[in-house]
mmCIF file of C-alpha atoms and ligand atoms in Angstrom:
data_model
loop_
_atom_site.group_PDB
_atom_site.id
_atom_site.type_symbol
_atom_site.label_atom_id
_atom_site.label_comp_id
_atom_site.label_asym_id
_atom_site.label_seq_id
_atom_site.Cartn_x
_atom_site.Cartn_y
_atom_site.Cartn_z
ATOM 1 C CA MET A 427 142.284 43.087 -36.990
ATOM 2 C CA ASN A 428 143.626 39.772 -38.255
ATOM 3 C CA HIS A 429 142.142 38.955 -41.596
ATOM 4 C CA ASN A 430 144.551 35.802 -42.701
ATOM 5 C CA LEU A 431 144.812 37.556 -45.653
ATOM 6 C CA LEU A 432 145.890 34.951 -48.635
ATOM 7 C CA LEU A 433 147.012 36.338 -51.738
ATOM 8 C CA LEU A 434 147.767 34.370 -54.978
ATOM 9 C CA GLU A 435 149.325 35.386 -58.091
ATOM 10 C CA GLY A 436 147.235 33.521 -60.648
ATOM 11 C CA PRO A 437 147.476 29.408 -59.373
ATOM 12 C CA PRO A 438 150.177 28.111 -61.068
ATOM 13 C CA PHE A 439 147.813 25.177 -62.253
ATOM 14 C CA PRO A 440 143.946 24.689 -62.669
ATOM 15 C CA LEU A 441 142.549 24.170 -59.089
ATOM 16 C CA ASP A 442 140.351 21.165 -58.666
ATOM 17 C CA THR A 443 137.683 20.789 -55.734
ATOM 18 C CA ARG A 444 140.101 19.330 -53.482
ATOM 19 C CA ASP A 445 142.594 22.087 -54.116
ATOM 20 C CA ARG A 446 139.618 24.803 -53.726
ATOM 21 C CA VAL A 447 138.694 23.255 -50.176
ATOM 22 C CA ALA A 448 142.643 23.173 -49.174
ATOM 23 C CA LEU A 449 142.685 26.706 -50.112
ATOM 24 C CA GLY A 450 139.335 27.900 -48.679
ATOM 25 C CA ILE A 451 138.303 28.753 -52.088
ATOM 26 C CA PRO A 452 134.427 28.516 -52.431
ATOM 27 C CA SER A 453 133.380 26.371 -55.643
ATOM 28 C CA ARG A 454 131.224 29.263 -56.594
ATOM 29 C CA LEU A 455 134.279 30.839 -57.912
ATOM 30 C CA ILE A 456 135.767 29.273 -60.704
ATOM 31 C CA PRO A 457 139.322 30.495 -61.122
ATOM 32 C CA LEU A 458 139.952 32.149 -64.373
ATOM 33 C CA GLY A 459 143.283 30.493 -64.021
ATOM 34 C CA ALA A 460 145.394 33.375 -64.118
ATOM 35 C CA GLY A 461 143.834 35.832 -61.992
ATOM 36 C CA TRP A 462 144.783 37.268 -58.546
ATOM 37 C CA ILE A 463 142.998 35.595 -55.730
ATOM 38 C CA VAL A 464 142.506 37.549 -52.318
ATOM 39 C CA ARG A 465 140.987 35.666 -49.532
ATOM 40 C CA ALA A 466 140.366 37.334 -46.362
ATOM 41 C CA GLU A 467 138.630 36.255 -43.216
ATOM 42 C CA GLY A 468 136.451 38.221 -40.351
ATOM 43 C CA VAL A 469 135.786 41.109 -42.631
ATOM 44 C CA PRO A 470 133.366 43.579 -41.264
ATOM 45 C CA GLU A 471 130.429 43.887 -43.617
ATOM 46 C CA LYS A 472 131.275 47.423 -44.785
ATOM 47 C CA THR A 473 134.952 46.848 -45.779
ATOM 48 C CA ALA A 474 133.715 43.413 -47.653
ATOM 49 C CA GLY A 475 131.122 45.539 -49.539
ATOM 50 C CA LEU A 476 134.166 48.013 -50.578
ATOM 51 C CA LEU A 477 136.397 45.100 -51.648
ATOM 52 C CA LEU A 478 133.557 43.297 -53.682
ATOM 53 C CA THR A 479 132.600 46.663 -55.495
ATOM 54 C CA ALA A 480 136.146 47.289 -56.325
ATOM 55 C CA ALA A 481 136.908 43.787 -57.566
ATOM 56 C CA ARG A 482 133.656 43.399 -59.778
ATOM 57 C CA ASP A 483 134.291 47.181 -61.124
ATOM 58 C CA CYS A 484 137.464 45.431 -62.524
ATOM 59 C CA GLY A 485 135.817 42.733 -63.970
ATOM 60 C CA GLY A 486 136.662 40.203 -61.127
ATOM 61 C CA ARG A 487 134.549 37.750 -59.492
ATOM 62 C CA THR A 488 133.599 37.675 -55.780
ATOM 63 C CA THR A 489 132.213 35.359 -52.901
ATOM 64 C CA LEU A 490 131.090 36.398 -49.640
ATOM 65 C CA SER A 491 130.453 34.058 -46.756
ATOM 66 C CA GLY A 492 129.714 33.648 -43.016
ATOM 67 C CA ARG A 493 126.941 35.557 -41.150
ATOM 68 C CA ARG A 494 126.038 39.247 -41.460
ATOM 69 C CA GLY A 495 128.447 41.684 -39.694
ATOM 70 C CA VAL A 496 131.728 39.571 -40.138
ATOM 71 C CA ARG A 497 132.344 38.073 -43.519
ATOM 72 C CA GLY A 498 134.850 35.816 -45.295
ATOM 73 C CA VAL A 499 135.805 37.429 -48.652
ATOM 74 C CA VAL A 500 137.289 35.361 -51.403
ATOM 75 C CA LEU A 501 138.009 37.862 -54.513
ATOM 76 C CA GLU A 502 139.544 37.010 -58.270
ATOM 77 C CA VAL A 503 140.572 39.889 -60.012
ATOM 78 C CA PRO A 504 142.003 39.534 -63.821
ATOM 79 C CA PRO A 505 145.828 39.836 -64.002
ATOM 80 C CA ARG A 506 145.403 42.873 -66.310
ATOM 81 C CA ALA A 507 143.011 44.526 -63.935
ATOM 82 C CA TRP A 508 145.070 43.990 -60.851
ATOM 83 C CA ARG A 509 146.817 47.560 -60.529
ATOM 84 C CA SER A 510 143.706 49.358 -61.236
ATOM 85 C CA PHE A 511 141.926 46.933 -58.266
ATOM 86 C CA LEU A 512 144.441 48.417 -56.253
ATOM 87 C CA LYS A 513 143.965 51.772 -57.052
ATOM 88 C CA ARG A 514 140.375 51.729 -56.440
ATOM 89 C CA LEU A 515 141.215 50.138 -52.817
ATOM 90 C CA SER A 516 143.577 53.234 -52.335
ATOM 91 C CA SER A 517 140.892 55.715 -53.161
ATOM 92 C CA ALA A 518 138.137 53.701 -51.143
ATOM 93 C CA PRO A 519 137.048 55.530 -47.697
ATOM 94 C CA SER A 520 139.033 54.879 -44.720
ATOM 95 C CA SER A 521 136.711 52.854 -43.262
ATOM 96 C CA ALA A 522 138.343 49.806 -45.361
ATOM 97 C CA SER A 523 142.000 51.093 -45.035
ATOM 98 C CA PRO A 524 143.422 48.341 -42.426
ATOM 99 C CA LEU A 525 142.626 45.888 -45.076
ATOM 100 C CA LYS A 526 143.448 47.774 -48.032
ATOM 101 C CA GLY A 527 146.776 48.612 -46.522
ATOM 102 C CA GLU A 528 147.163 45.043 -45.684
ATOM 103 C CA ILE A 529 146.602 43.879 -49.305
ATOM 104 C CA GLN A 530 148.867 46.446 -51.032
ATOM 105 C CA SER A 531 151.987 45.231 -48.472
ATOM 106 C CA LEU A 532 151.425 42.013 -48.781
ATOM 107 C CA GLU A 533 151.709 42.305 -52.467
ATOM 108 C CA ARG A 534 154.716 44.341 -52.260
ATOM 109 C CA SER A 535 156.443 41.666 -49.853
ATOM 110 C CA LEU A 536 155.564 38.972 -52.042
ATOM 111 C CA ARG A 537 157.588 40.650 -54.754
ATOM 112 C CA ARG A 538 160.805 41.300 -52.549
ATOM 113 C CA PRO A 539 161.224 37.809 -50.564
ATOM 114 C CA ALA A 540 163.384 37.754 -47.471
ATOM 115 C CA ALA A 541 166.796 37.855 -48.501
ATOM 116 C CA ARG A 542 168.738 37.038 -45.233
ATOM 117 C CA ILE A 543 168.059 35.550 -41.886
ATOM 118 C CA ARG A 544 169.338 37.450 -38.826
ATOM 119 C CA LEU A 545 171.468 35.293 -35.937
ATOM 120 C CA ALA A 546 173.147 36.984 -33.169
ATOM 121 C CA ARG A 547 176.580 37.175 -34.548
ATOM 122 C CA ARG A 548 176.077 36.701 -38.534
ATOM 123 C CA ARG A 549 173.559 36.777 -41.364
ATOM 124 C CA LEU A 550 172.532 33.780 -43.300
ATOM 125 C CA ARG A 551 172.143 34.784 -46.982
ATOM 126 C CA LEU A 552 169.001 33.776 -48.839
ATOM 127 C CA GLY A 553 167.961 34.074 -52.497
ATOM 128 C CA GLY A 554 169.225 32.284 -55.356
ATOM 129 C CA ARG A 555 170.681 29.342 -53.421
ATOM 130 C CA THR A 556 168.836 26.818 -51.097
ATOM 131 C CA LEU A 557 170.174 26.538 -47.743
ATOM 132 C CA ILE A 558 170.496 23.079 -46.458
ATOM 133 C CA GLN A 559 169.829 22.070 -42.721
ATOM 134 C CA GLY A 560 171.701 18.445 -42.120
ATOM 135 C CA ILE A 561 169.654 16.770 -39.502
ATOM 136 C CA LEU A 562 171.776 15.133 -36.687
ATOM 137 C CA ASN A 563 169.530 13.534 -34.210
ATOM 138 C CA VAL A 564 171.349 12.145 -31.000
ATOM 139 C CA THR A 565 168.641 9.976 -29.949
ATOM 140 C CA PRO A 566 168.016 6.302 -29.789
ATOM 141 C CA ASP A 567 164.895 6.251 -31.345
ATOM 142 C CA SER A 568 164.354 8.694 -34.161
ATOM 143 C CA PHE A 569 162.757 7.180 -37.228
ATOM 144 C CA TYR A 570 165.545 7.127 -39.571
ATOM 145 C CA ASP A 571 168.859 8.046 -37.986
ATOM 146 C CA GLY A 572 168.247 6.936 -34.525
ATOM 147 C CA GLY A 573 170.836 5.321 -32.504
ATOM 148 C CA ARG A 574 173.455 6.235 -35.323
ATOM 149 C CA TRP A 575 174.985 9.253 -33.572
ATOM 150 C CA ALA A 576 174.625 8.303 -29.829
ATOM 151 C CA ASP A 577 178.535 8.327 -29.407
ATOM 152 C CA PRO A 578 179.456 12.244 -29.401
ATOM 153 C CA ALA A 579 182.605 11.721 -31.429
ATOM 154 C CA ARG A 580 180.739 9.984 -34.362
ATOM 155 C CA ALA A 581 178.279 12.708 -34.077
ATOM 156 C CA VAL A 582 180.640 15.489 -34.740
ATOM 157 C CA GLU A 583 182.282 13.554 -37.229
ATOM 158 C CA ARG A 584 179.004 13.433 -38.927
ATOM 159 C CA ALA A 585 178.362 17.026 -38.507
ATOM 160 C CA PHE A 586 181.542 17.810 -40.285
ATOM 161 C CA GLN A 587 180.948 15.550 -43.092
ATOM 162 C CA MET A 588 177.363 17.143 -43.957
ATOM 163 C CA VAL A 589 179.379 20.657 -43.928
ATOM 164 C CA GLU A 590 181.606 19.345 -46.429
ATOM 165 C CA GLU A 591 178.772 18.024 -48.403
ATOM 166 C CA GLY A 592 177.020 21.729 -48.548
ATOM 167 C CA ALA A 593 175.063 21.842 -45.094
ATOM 168 C CA GLY A 594 174.660 25.497 -44.214
ATOM 169 C CA ILE A 595 172.835 24.475 -40.870
ATOM 170 C CA ILE A 596 173.185 21.589 -38.583
ATOM 171 C CA ASP A 597 170.038 20.543 -36.646
ATOM 172 C CA VAL A 598 171.126 18.628 -33.361
ATOM 173 C CA GLY A 599 168.141 17.244 -31.979
ATOM 174 C CA GLY A 600 167.884 14.973 -28.676
ATOM 175 C CA GLU A 601 164.013 14.073 -28.614
ATOM 176 C CA SER A 602 162.354 11.959 -31.339
ATOM 177 C CA THR A 603 159.053 13.506 -32.361
ATOM 178 C CA ARG A 604 157.988 10.810 -34.756
ATOM 179 C CA PRO A 605 154.305 9.920 -34.534
ATOM 180 C CA GLY A 606 153.403 7.968 -31.371
ATOM 181 C CA SER A 607 156.618 9.110 -29.638
ATOM 182 C CA ARG A 608 156.626 10.120 -25.757
ATOM 183 C CA ALA A 609 158.110 13.249 -24.736
ATOM 184 C CA VAL A 610 161.650 12.979 -23.223
ATOM 185 C CA PRO A 611 162.493 15.133 -19.751
ATOM 186 C CA ALA A 612 164.252 17.965 -20.735
ATOM 187 C CA ARG A 613 167.381 16.647 -18.343
ATOM 188 C CA GLU A 614 167.805 13.876 -20.610
ATOM 189 C CA GLU A 615 167.345 15.824 -23.807
ATOM 190 C CA ILE A 616 170.128 18.266 -22.828
ATOM 191 C CA ARG A 617 172.146 15.374 -21.601
ATOM 192 C CA ARG A 618 172.103 13.928 -25.154
ATOM 193 C CA ILE A 619 172.741 17.099 -26.983
ATOM 194 C CA LEU A 620 175.109 19.222 -24.876
ATOM 195 C CA PRO A 621 178.303 17.405 -25.140
ATOM 196 C CA VAL A 622 177.756 17.198 -29.250
ATOM 197 C CA ILE A 623 176.952 20.994 -29.350
ATOM 198 C CA GLU A 624 179.910 21.936 -26.862
ATOM 199 C CA ARG A 625 182.308 20.221 -29.630
ATOM 200 C CA LEU A 626 180.644 21.602 -32.832
ATOM 201 C CA VAL A 627 180.370 25.347 -31.667
ATOM 202 C CA GLY A 628 183.713 27.372 -32.226
ATOM 203 C CA ARG A 629 185.057 24.507 -34.719
ATOM 204 C CA LEU A 630 182.007 24.252 -37.221
ATOM 205 C CA ARG A 631 181.876 26.973 -39.596
ATOM 206 C CA VAL A 632 178.105 27.241 -39.919
ATOM 207 C CA PRO A 633 175.480 27.650 -37.275
ATOM 208 C CA VAL A 634 174.044 25.002 -35.029
ATOM 209 C CA SER A 635 170.197 24.827 -34.341
ATOM 210 C CA VAL A 636 168.539 22.959 -31.612
ATOM 211 C CA ASP A 637 165.632 20.805 -32.396
ATOM 212 C CA THR A 638 163.699 21.034 -29.355
ATOM 213 C CA THR A 639 160.188 22.257 -27.967
ATOM 214 C CA LYS A 640 161.250 22.963 -24.527
ATOM 215 C CA SER A 641 162.407 26.390 -23.093
ATOM 216 C CA GLU A 642 165.109 24.984 -20.735
ATOM 217 C CA VAL A 643 166.595 22.810 -23.611
ATOM 218 C CA ALA A 644 166.849 25.795 -25.721
ATOM 219 C CA GLU A 645 168.226 27.985 -22.986
ATOM 220 C CA ALA A 646 171.090 25.076 -22.482
ATOM 221 C CA ALA A 647 171.784 24.995 -26.078
ATOM 222 C CA LEU A 648 172.027 28.421 -26.966
ATOM 223 C CA SER A 649 174.116 29.063 -23.826
ATOM 224 C CA ALA A 650 176.355 26.400 -25.326
ATOM 225 C CA GLY A 651 176.549 28.607 -28.611
ATOM 226 C CA ALA A 652 173.736 27.133 -30.918
ATOM 227 C CA GLU A 653 172.181 29.979 -32.989
ATOM 228 C CA ILE A 654 168.977 28.705 -34.265
ATOM 229 C CA VAL A 655 165.894 27.316 -32.342
ATOM 230 C CA ASN A 656 164.012 25.063 -34.549
ATOM 231 C CA ASP A 657 160.535 24.341 -32.586
ATOM 232 C CA VAL A 658 158.554 21.589 -34.256
ATOM 233 C CA SER A 659 155.664 23.057 -31.901
ATOM 234 C CA GLY A 660 155.673 26.717 -33.275
ATOM 235 C CA LEU A 661 155.565 28.077 -29.947
ATOM 236 C CA THR A 662 152.543 25.844 -28.450
ATOM 237 C CA PHE A 663 154.250 23.540 -26.128
ATOM 238 C CA ASP A 664 155.956 25.683 -23.974
ATOM 239 C CA PRO A 665 155.723 29.472 -24.719
ATOM 240 C CA ARG A 666 158.714 30.447 -22.902
ATOM 241 C CA ILE A 667 160.652 29.234 -25.712
ATOM 242 C CA ALA A 668 160.069 32.647 -27.496
ATOM 243 C CA ARG A 669 161.712 34.808 -24.829
ATOM 244 C CA VAL A 670 164.800 32.411 -24.599
ATOM 245 C CA ALA A 671 165.183 32.678 -28.428
ATOM 246 C CA SER A 672 165.067 36.532 -27.882
ATOM 247 C CA ARG A 673 167.475 37.031 -25.094
ATOM 248 C CA HIS A 674 169.909 35.135 -26.956
ATOM 249 C CA ARG A 675 168.854 36.801 -30.420
ATOM 250 C CA ALA A 676 168.761 33.832 -31.972
ATOM 251 C CA ALA A 677 166.628 32.624 -34.996
ATOM 252 C CA LEU A 678 163.639 30.835 -34.725
ATOM 253 C CA ILE A 679 161.669 28.106 -36.737
ATOM 254 C CA ILE A 680 158.364 27.970 -36.073
ATOM 255 C CA SER A 681 156.755 24.774 -37.215
ATOM 256 C CA HIS A 682 153.028 24.133 -37.579
ATOM 257 C CA ILE A 683 151.667 20.853 -35.641
ATOM 258 C CA ARG A 684 148.001 19.984 -34.705
ATOM 259 C CA GLY A 685 147.779 17.694 -31.652
ATOM 260 C CA ARG A 686 150.945 16.224 -29.886
ATOM 261 C CA PRO A 687 153.453 13.565 -31.446
ATOM 262 C CA ARG A 688 151.918 10.954 -29.576
ATOM 263 C CA SER A 689 148.460 11.137 -30.796
ATOM 264 C CA MET A 690 148.847 13.501 -33.786
ATOM 265 C CA GLN A 691 148.013 11.025 -36.802
ATOM 266 C CA ARG A 692 144.955 9.804 -35.054
ATOM 267 C CA ASN A 693 142.463 11.113 -38.096
ATOM 268 C CA PRO A 694 143.734 14.829 -38.439
ATOM 269 C CA ARG A 695 141.307 16.774 -40.038
ATOM 270 C CA TYR A 696 141.160 20.359 -41.467
ATOM 271 C CA ARG A 697 138.390 22.351 -42.989
ATOM 272 C CA HIS A 698 140.754 24.255 -44.894
ATOM 273 C CA LEU A 699 144.244 23.250 -44.551
ATOM 274 C CA VAL A 700 146.614 26.127 -46.150
ATOM 275 C CA PRO A 701 144.606 28.920 -44.457
ATOM 276 C CA GLU A 702 144.422 27.209 -41.133
ATOM 277 C CA VAL A 703 148.248 26.278 -41.418
ATOM 278 C CA LEU A 704 148.808 29.908 -42.380
ATOM 279 C CA ALA A 705 147.142 31.432 -39.370
ATOM 280 C CA PHE A 706 148.956 29.253 -36.850
ATOM 281 C CA LEU A 707 152.002 30.519 -38.620
ATOM 282 C CA ARG A 708 150.822 33.905 -38.330
ATOM 283 C CA ALA A 709 149.952 33.523 -34.634
ATOM 284 C CA GLY A 710 153.200 32.036 -33.806
ATOM 285 C CA ILE A 711 155.156 34.880 -35.689
ATOM 286 C CA GLU A 712 153.021 37.345 -33.635
ATOM 287 C CA ARG A 713 153.978 35.625 -30.357
ATOM 288 C CA ALA A 714 157.485 35.326 -31.383
ATOM 289 C CA MET A 715 157.648 39.076 -32.131
ATOM 290 C CA GLU A 716 155.936 40.136 -28.887
ATOM 291 C CA ALA A 717 158.427 38.261 -27.005
ATOM 292 C CA GLY A 718 161.508 40.409 -28.844
ATOM 293 C CA VAL A 719 162.380 37.799 -31.328
ATOM 294 C CA HIS A 720 163.414 40.157 -34.341
ATOM 295 C CA PRO A 721 161.280 39.528 -37.277
ATOM 296 C CA GLU A 722 164.315 38.617 -39.678
ATOM 297 C CA SER A 723 165.235 36.020 -37.390
ATOM 298 C CA ILE A 724 161.995 34.041 -37.935
ATOM 299 C CA LEU A 725 161.261 30.942 -40.379
ATOM 300 C CA ILE A 726 158.158 29.360 -40.736
ATOM 301 C CA ASP A 727 157.542 25.353 -41.856
ATOM 302 C CA PRO A 728 154.387 23.767 -42.717
ATOM 303 C CA GLY A 729 155.267 20.820 -40.487
ATOM 304 C CA ILE A 730 155.017 17.904 -42.936
ATOM 305 C CA GLY A 731 154.040 14.931 -40.960
ATOM 306 C CA PHE A 732 152.977 16.708 -37.982
ATOM 307 C CA GLY A 733 149.269 16.097 -37.704
ATOM 308 C CA LYS A 734 148.740 15.504 -41.273
ATOM 309 C CA THR A 735 147.594 12.782 -43.356
ATOM 310 C CA ALA A 736 149.767 11.965 -46.669
ATOM 311 C CA GLU A 737 147.530 14.074 -48.503
ATOM 312 C CA HIS A 738 147.560 17.174 -46.597
ATOM 313 C CA ASN A 739 151.098 16.942 -46.776
ATOM 314 C CA LEU A 740 150.822 16.690 -50.636
ATOM 315 C CA LEU A 741 148.556 19.804 -50.684
ATOM 316 C CA LEU A 742 150.889 21.655 -48.698
ATOM 317 C CA LEU A 743 153.731 20.931 -50.686
ATOM 318 C CA ARG A 744 151.515 21.625 -53.898
ATOM 319 C CA HIS A 745 150.391 25.130 -52.369
ATOM 320 C CA LEU A 746 153.334 25.756 -50.315
ATOM 321 C CA ARG A 747 153.827 29.162 -52.345
ATOM 322 C CA ALA A 748 150.678 30.692 -50.462
ATOM 323 C CA LEU A 749 152.502 30.469 -47.307
ATOM 324 C CA ARG A 750 154.772 32.995 -48.701
ATOM 325 C CA CYS A 751 151.766 35.110 -47.484
ATOM 326 C CA ALA A 752 153.086 34.755 -43.896
ATOM 327 C CA GLY A 753 156.064 36.844 -44.921
ATOM 328 C CA ARG A 754 159.166 34.919 -43.720
ATOM 329 C CA PRO A 755 161.263 32.425 -45.334
ATOM 330 C CA ILE A 756 160.017 28.870 -45.767
ATOM 331 C CA LEU A 757 161.726 25.642 -44.515
ATOM 332 C CA VAL A 758 160.390 22.514 -45.543
ATOM 333 C CA GLY A 759 161.318 19.256 -44.102
ATOM 334 C CA ALA A 760 160.056 15.985 -45.866
ATOM 335 C CA SER A 761 163.137 13.903 -45.838
ATOM 336 C CA ARG A 762 162.639 10.022 -45.800
ATOM 337 C CA LYS A 763 158.944 10.634 -44.293
ATOM 338 C CA SER A 764 156.210 8.228 -44.125
ATOM 339 C CA PHE A 765 153.996 10.011 -46.996
ATOM 340 C CA LEU A 766 156.395 8.994 -49.298
ATOM 341 C CA GLY A 767 156.564 5.268 -48.021
ATOM 342 C CA LYS A 768 152.587 5.668 -49.328
ATOM 343 C CA ILE A 769 153.510 6.569 -52.602
ATOM 344 C CA LEU A 770 156.626 4.381 -53.315
ATOM 345 C CA GLY A 771 156.106 1.519 -50.660
ATOM 346 C CA GLY A 772 159.109 0.541 -48.358
ATOM 347 C CA GLY A 773 160.433 2.061 -45.252
ATOM 348 C CA PRO A 774 162.693 5.125 -44.278
ATOM 349 C CA VAL A 775 165.596 3.588 -45.771
ATOM 350 C CA ASP A 776 164.128 3.030 -49.452
ATOM 351 C CA ARG A 777 162.673 6.736 -49.341
ATOM 352 C CA LEU A 778 165.909 8.834 -50.707
ATOM 353 C CA GLU A 779 164.624 9.542 -54.213
ATOM 354 C CA GLY A 780 161.120 10.488 -52.916
ATOM 355 C CA SER A 781 162.833 12.930 -50.653
ATOM 356 C CA LEU A 782 164.853 14.407 -53.331
ATOM 357 C CA ALA A 783 161.647 14.647 -55.383
ATOM 358 C CA ALA A 784 159.860 16.457 -52.830
ATOM 359 C CA ALA A 785 163.062 18.803 -52.341
ATOM 360 C CA ALA A 786 163.333 19.898 -55.997
ATOM 361 C CA LEU A 787 159.034 20.467 -55.662
ATOM 362 C CA ALA A 788 159.647 22.208 -52.536
ATOM 363 C CA VAL A 789 162.328 24.760 -53.759
ATOM 364 C CA PHE A 790 160.296 25.272 -57.254
ATOM 365 C CA ASN A 791 157.294 26.054 -54.792
ATOM 366 C CA GLY A 792 159.216 28.632 -52.660
ATOM 367 C CA ALA A 793 161.264 27.018 -49.911
ATOM 368 C CA ALA A 794 164.395 28.880 -49.081
ATOM 369 C CA VAL A 795 165.652 26.179 -46.563
ATOM 370 C CA LEU A 796 165.533 22.553 -46.858
ATOM 371 C CA ARG A 797 166.022 20.375 -43.583
ATOM 372 C CA VAL A 798 167.175 16.915 -44.756
ATOM 373 C CA HIS A 799 169.132 13.595 -44.087
ATOM 374 C CA ASP A 800 171.159 13.375 -47.277
ATOM 375 C CA VAL A 801 172.755 16.558 -47.711
ATOM 376 C CA ALA A 802 175.246 16.003 -51.012
ATOM 377 C CA SER A 803 172.437 14.891 -53.107
ATOM 378 C CA THR A 804 169.787 17.085 -52.002
ATOM 379 C CA ARG A 805 172.174 19.927 -52.615
ATOM 380 C CA ARG A 806 172.770 18.637 -56.338
ATOM 381 C CA VAL A 807 168.905 18.594 -56.688
ATOM 382 C CA ALA A 808 168.360 21.953 -55.276
ATOM 383 C CA ARG A 809 170.659 23.328 -57.755
ATOM 384 C CA VAL A 810 168.803 22.112 -60.376
ATOM 385 C CA ALA A 811 165.457 23.058 -59.067
ATOM 386 C CA GLU A 812 166.505 26.702 -58.379
ATOM 387 C CA SER A 813 167.738 26.956 -61.969
ATOM 388 C CA VAL A 814 164.382 25.750 -63.206
ATOM 389 C CA ARG A 815 162.594 28.093 -60.911
ATOM 390 C CA ASP A 816 164.779 31.036 -61.785
ATOM 391 C CA GLY A 817 165.145 30.041 -65.275
ATOM 392 C CA ARG A 818 169.043 30.520 -65.687
ATOM 393 C CA ILE A 819 172.088 29.033 -64.456
ATOM 394 C CA GLY A 820 173.024 31.679 -61.859
ATOM 395 C CA PRO A 821 176.463 32.220 -61.162
ATOM 396 C CA ASN A 822 178.614 30.257 -58.641
ATOM 397 C CA ARG A 823 176.746 26.941 -59.536
ATOM 398 C CA GLU A 824 178.266 23.984 -58.860
HETATM 399 N N1 LIG B 973 160.629 17.134 -38.887
HETATM 400 C C1 LIG B 973 160.989 16.368 -37.723
HETATM 401 C C2 LIG B 973 162.239 17.057 -36.596
HETATM 402 N N2 LIG B 973 161.918 18.123 -36.570
HETATM 403 N N3 LIG B 973 161.924 20.424 -37.659
HETATM 404 C C3 LIG B 973 161.207 21.357 -38.703
HETATM 405 N N4 LIG B 973 161.455 22.512 -38.361
HETATM 406 N N5 LIG B 973 160.623 20.322 -39.634
HETATM 407 C C4 LIG B 973 160.186 19.276 -39.529
HETATM 408 O O1 LIG B 973 159.792 18.807 -40.739
HETATM 409 C C5 LIG B 973 161.048 18.691 -38.676
HETATM 410 C C6 LIG B 973 161.744 19.029 -38.062
HETATM 411 C C7 LIG B 973 161.072 14.913 -37.865
HETATM 412 O O2 LIG B 973 162.095 14.159 -38.563
HETATM 413 P P1 LIG B 973 163.433 13.423 -37.896
HETATM 414 O O3 LIG B 973 164.346 14.592 -36.895
HETATM 415 O O4 LIG B 973 164.345 12.965 -38.844
HETATM 416 O O5 LIG B 973 162.775 12.185 -37.056
HETATM 417 P P2 LIG B 973 162.624 12.224 -35.548
HETATM 418 O O6 LIG B 973 161.569 13.176 -34.710
HETATM 419 O O7 LIG B 973 161.948 10.830 -35.249
HETATM 420 O O8 LIG B 973 163.862 12.157 -34.823
#
């Protein structure tokens, strides 16, 4: 059973009411500030009882929601009692075993974040250094770089420039998914991207990803040598795309969206933002794995701006760390997006500093990959953010 388990090793800052609502932590539970938080959904009554007893015996706080039979459980366990809480779970009767096993293995995996991304012909190393994905939109209407790289020769030049500046992936897109945009037919998308991908593959030393939601487009791009599928619909627009990625042993970026680009910004609402995004991403990971995609080939993305208000975007960046519970590396695409304009004013051309601030915070909060328009400056900002996050100037810095 899927419990959409959320495990937070002590909130990094005091949580206010909006944080609690976004995380799905009832206000009855006033976090001690440093304790472990465990949140699980759809928990059978008996298991819920066991969890509650184990947490209370360790001096923790507990809340129970939902109707009798299937419960939502939120626990807070003081840090010094965490090990003994886990021990208590281990010795609990076997009826609680699936969930207790899940808690234990999630706790272990949070300590060991993914070290690489598996592609068909190589591995991309993660860890100390943030991977930068350079954006190359060969569209007439993308919200920032639309029309600039329509000529394939100029697009290729731009890709080489971004690699020179430090991009570890080049993301080629043939359809704008900005709010209000209409879908482009697959044939047109292929016509836009293929000449560029064909000229890049084999010459570029970094992999190409294709930014598409359509299986035909992904098939054409991967057959031409692209190595990663970047699906902003998280496999929901065209489920066949996962099979295509799996057949080519490509990596797959599963991004969260609510609605369709045409209408996604009309009053987006969430009850508990973070667990809802997490559940969507987990469902995508499961579907991808069922289609044969290797787990080490999957990345996740909160989908900044895709069916979210500015405040939703801010809360997702603020609580990005929680998405590590999905067990896959996190990619963040905040570059020059409109929520930055809400804070600083101006249009996409005025959003460089805002993008860099968001990039730094995303890295600090656990992002492994940043999807950006401004590669050189983001790379330098990421180096500083990593150094603060890790508390040291690592080897091979600039
Ligand atoms: N955002 C955009 C496009 N693709 N892919 C991922 N994984 N994450 C994102 O946040 C993301 C994405 C939108 O940005 P852009 O490509 O610059 O604009 P447009 O959709 O107008 O082409």
